[in-house]
CSV table of C-alpha atoms in Angstrom, one decimal:
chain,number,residue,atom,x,y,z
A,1,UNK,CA,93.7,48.3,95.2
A,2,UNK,CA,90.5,46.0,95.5
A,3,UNK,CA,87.1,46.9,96.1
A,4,UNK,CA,83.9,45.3,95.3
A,5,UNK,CA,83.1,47.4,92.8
A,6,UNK,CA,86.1,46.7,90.6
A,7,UNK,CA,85.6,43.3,91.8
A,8,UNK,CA,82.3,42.9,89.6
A,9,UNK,CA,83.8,45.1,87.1
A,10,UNK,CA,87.0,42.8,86.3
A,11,UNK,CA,84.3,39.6,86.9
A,12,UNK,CA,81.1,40.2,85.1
A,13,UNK,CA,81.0,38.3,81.6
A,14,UNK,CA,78.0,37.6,78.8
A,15,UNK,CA,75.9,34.6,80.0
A,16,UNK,CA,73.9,32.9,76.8
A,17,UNK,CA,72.3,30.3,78.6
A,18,UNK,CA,69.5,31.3,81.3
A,19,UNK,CA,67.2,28.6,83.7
A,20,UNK,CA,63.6,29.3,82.6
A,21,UNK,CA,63.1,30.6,86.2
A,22,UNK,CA,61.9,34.0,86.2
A,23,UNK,CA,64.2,36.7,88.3
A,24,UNK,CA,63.2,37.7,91.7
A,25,UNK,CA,61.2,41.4,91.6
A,26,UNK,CA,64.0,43.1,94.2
A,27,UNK,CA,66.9,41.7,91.9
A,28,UNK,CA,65.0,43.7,88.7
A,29,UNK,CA,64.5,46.5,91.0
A,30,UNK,CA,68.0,46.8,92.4
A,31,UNK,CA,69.0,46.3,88.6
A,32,UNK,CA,66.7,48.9,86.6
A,33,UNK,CA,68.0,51.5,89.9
A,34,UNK,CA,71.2,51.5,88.6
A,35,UNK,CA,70.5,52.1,85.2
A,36,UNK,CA,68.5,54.7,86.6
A,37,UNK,CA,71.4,56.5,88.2
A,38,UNK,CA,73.5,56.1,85.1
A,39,UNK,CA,75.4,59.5,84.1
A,40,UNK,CA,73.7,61.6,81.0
A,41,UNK,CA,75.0,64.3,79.7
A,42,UNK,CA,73.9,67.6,81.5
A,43,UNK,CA,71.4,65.4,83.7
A,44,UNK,CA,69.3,64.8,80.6
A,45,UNK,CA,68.2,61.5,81.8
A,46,UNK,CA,66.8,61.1,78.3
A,47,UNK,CA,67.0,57.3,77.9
A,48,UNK,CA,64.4,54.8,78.9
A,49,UNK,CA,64.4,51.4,79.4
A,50,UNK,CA,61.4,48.8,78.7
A,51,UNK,CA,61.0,45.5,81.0
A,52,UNK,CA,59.8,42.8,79.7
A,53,UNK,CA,59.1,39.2,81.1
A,54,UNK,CA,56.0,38.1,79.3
A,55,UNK,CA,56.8,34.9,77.5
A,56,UNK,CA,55.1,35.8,74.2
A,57,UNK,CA,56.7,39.4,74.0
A,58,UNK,CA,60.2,38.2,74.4
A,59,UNK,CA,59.4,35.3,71.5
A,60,UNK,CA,58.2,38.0,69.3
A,61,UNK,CA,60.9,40.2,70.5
A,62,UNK,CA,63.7,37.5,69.8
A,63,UNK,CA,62.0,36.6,66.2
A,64,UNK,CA,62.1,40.4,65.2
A,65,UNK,CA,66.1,40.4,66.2
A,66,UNK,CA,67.1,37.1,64.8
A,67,UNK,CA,65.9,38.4,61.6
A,68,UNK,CA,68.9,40.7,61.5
A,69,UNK,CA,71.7,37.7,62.2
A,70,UNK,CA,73.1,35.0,60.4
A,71,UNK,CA,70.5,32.3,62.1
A,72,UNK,CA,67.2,33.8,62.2
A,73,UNK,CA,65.7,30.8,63.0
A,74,UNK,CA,67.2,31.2,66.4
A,75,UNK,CA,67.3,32.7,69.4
A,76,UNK,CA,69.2,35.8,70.1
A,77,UNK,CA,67.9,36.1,73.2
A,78,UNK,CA,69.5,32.7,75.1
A,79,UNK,CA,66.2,31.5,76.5
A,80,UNK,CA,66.5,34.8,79.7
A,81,UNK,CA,63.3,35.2,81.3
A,82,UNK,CA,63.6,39.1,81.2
A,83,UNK,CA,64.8,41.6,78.8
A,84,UNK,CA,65.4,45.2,79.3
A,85,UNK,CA,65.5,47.5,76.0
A,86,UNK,CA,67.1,50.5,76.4
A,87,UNK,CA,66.3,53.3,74.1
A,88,UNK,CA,67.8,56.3,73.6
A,89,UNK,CA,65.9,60.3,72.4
A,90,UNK,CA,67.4,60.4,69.3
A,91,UNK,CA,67.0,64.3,69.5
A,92,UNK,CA,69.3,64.4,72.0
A,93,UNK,CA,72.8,64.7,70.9
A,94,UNK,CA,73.9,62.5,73.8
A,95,UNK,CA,71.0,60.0,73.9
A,96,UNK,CA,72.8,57.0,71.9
A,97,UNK,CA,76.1,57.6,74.8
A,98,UNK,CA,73.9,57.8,77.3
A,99,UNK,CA,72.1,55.1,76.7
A,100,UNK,CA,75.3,53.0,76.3
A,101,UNK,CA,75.6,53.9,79.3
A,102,UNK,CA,72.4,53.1,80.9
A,103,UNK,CA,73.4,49.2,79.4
A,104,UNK,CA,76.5,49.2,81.1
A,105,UNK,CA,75.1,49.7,84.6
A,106,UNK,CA,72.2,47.5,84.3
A,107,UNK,CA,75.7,44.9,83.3
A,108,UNK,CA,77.5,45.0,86.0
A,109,UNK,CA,74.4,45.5,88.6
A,110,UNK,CA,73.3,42.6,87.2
A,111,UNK,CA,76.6,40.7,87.8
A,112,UNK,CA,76.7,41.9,91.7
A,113,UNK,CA,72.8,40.9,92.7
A,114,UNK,CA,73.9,37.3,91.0
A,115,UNK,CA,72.4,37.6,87.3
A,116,UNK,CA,73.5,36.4,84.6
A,117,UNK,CA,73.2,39.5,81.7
A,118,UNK,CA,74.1,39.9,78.0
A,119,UNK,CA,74.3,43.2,76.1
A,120,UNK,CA,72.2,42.0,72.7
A,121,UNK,CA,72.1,44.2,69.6
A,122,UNK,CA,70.1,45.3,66.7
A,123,UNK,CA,67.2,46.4,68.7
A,124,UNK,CA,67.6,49.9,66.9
A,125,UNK,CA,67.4,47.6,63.8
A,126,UNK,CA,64.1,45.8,65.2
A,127,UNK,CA,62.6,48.6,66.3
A,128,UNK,CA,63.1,50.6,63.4
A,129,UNK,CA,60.4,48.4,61.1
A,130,UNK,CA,57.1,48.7,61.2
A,131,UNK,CA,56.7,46.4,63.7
A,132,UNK,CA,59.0,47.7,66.6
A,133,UNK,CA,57.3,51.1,66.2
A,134,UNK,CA,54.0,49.5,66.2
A,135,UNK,CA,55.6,47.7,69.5
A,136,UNK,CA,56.2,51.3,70.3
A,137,UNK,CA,53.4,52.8,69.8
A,138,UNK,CA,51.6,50.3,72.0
A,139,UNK,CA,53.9,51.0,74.9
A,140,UNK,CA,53.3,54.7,74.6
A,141,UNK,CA,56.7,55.8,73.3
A,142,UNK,CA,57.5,58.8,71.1
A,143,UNK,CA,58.7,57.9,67.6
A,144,UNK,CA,61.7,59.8,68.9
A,145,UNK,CA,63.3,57.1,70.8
A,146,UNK,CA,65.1,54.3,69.2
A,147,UNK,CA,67.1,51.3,70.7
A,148,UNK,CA,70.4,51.0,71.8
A,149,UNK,CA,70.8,47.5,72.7
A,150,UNK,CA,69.0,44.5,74.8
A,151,UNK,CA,70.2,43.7,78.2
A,152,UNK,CA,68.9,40.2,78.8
A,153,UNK,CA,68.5,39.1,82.4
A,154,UNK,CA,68.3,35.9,84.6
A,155,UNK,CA,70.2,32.9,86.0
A,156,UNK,CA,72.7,31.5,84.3
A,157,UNK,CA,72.5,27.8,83.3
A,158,UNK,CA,76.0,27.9,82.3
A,159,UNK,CA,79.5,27.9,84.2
A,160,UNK,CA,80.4,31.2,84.7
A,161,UNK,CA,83.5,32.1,81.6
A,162,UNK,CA,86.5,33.3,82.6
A,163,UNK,CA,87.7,36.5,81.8
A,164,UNK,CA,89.9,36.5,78.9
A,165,UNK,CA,93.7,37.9,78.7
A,166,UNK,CA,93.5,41.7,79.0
A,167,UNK,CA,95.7,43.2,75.2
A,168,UNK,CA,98.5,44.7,75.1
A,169,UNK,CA,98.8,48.2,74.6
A,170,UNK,CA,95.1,48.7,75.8
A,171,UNK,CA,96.0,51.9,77.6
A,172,UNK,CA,98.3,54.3,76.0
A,173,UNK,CA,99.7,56.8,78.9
A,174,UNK,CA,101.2,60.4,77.2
């Protein structure tokens, strides 16, 4: 059985190489919908998710993650115009899965408007110094939330990668 949906599911792949060209307003829009209408548990809809496209934010953003790698000298963030930090309630005993979640559909909506997407982590790790919750702060978000991961977003300057081999033994049937 094919559909377009599995289509994009089976197709979608990281892109780490964006065009400086910023993303057209009804792609984000079509995009940040569908993490909107992501499942949480009992309807919470706990998680939220912070655009950004300013240039300066997104250097400072991708300095404060690369801190946390091997090479923070570079650029975590692959030179996309747009990045999307999705943050979970961490009162909520679902907000970290649900906020998975919420990364997974901006992923593959991404993938069937034509953008190129990456899930990045440590942005709990950035966000949990004095500087992401001053970042925070500034936004207007409770100390409450922390991060789940980076979905970075925008044309990909890159062949699209193949998918690779699925493993065996992925699905175990009882």
């Amino acid at each position: 059985m094919t559909n377009q949906v599995l289509e994009a599911l089976k197709n979608r792949r990281s892109i780490r190489k964006y065009k400086a060209e910023q993303i057209k307003d009804a792609e984000l829009e079509a995009v940040l919908e569908a993490g909107e209408y992501a499942p949480t548990g009992m309807g919470t809809q706990s998680p939220l998710m912070v655009v950004v496209q300013d240039k300066d934010t997104i250097s400072r953003l991708s300095r404060m993650n690369a801190a946390f790698t091997a090479n923070p000298g570079g650029d975590p963030f692959y030179g996309a115009p747009t990045v999307v930090m999705v943050l979970a309630d961490s009162t909520d005993s679902n907000g970290f899965a649900d906020g998975c979640l919420v990364m997974g559909n901006l992923l593959n909506a991404a993938y069937s408007v034509g953008l190129g997407s990456c899930w990045i982590n440590r942005t709990r790790e950035m966000l949990d110094t004095a500087e992401g919750r001053e970042l925070l702060r500034g936004w207007g978000i409770d100390d409450k939330y922390i991060g789940v991961g980076s979905c970075i977003l925008g044309y990909a300057d890159c062949p699209h990668p193949a998918a690779k081999p699925r493993k065996e033994g992925y699905v175990i049937r009882t």
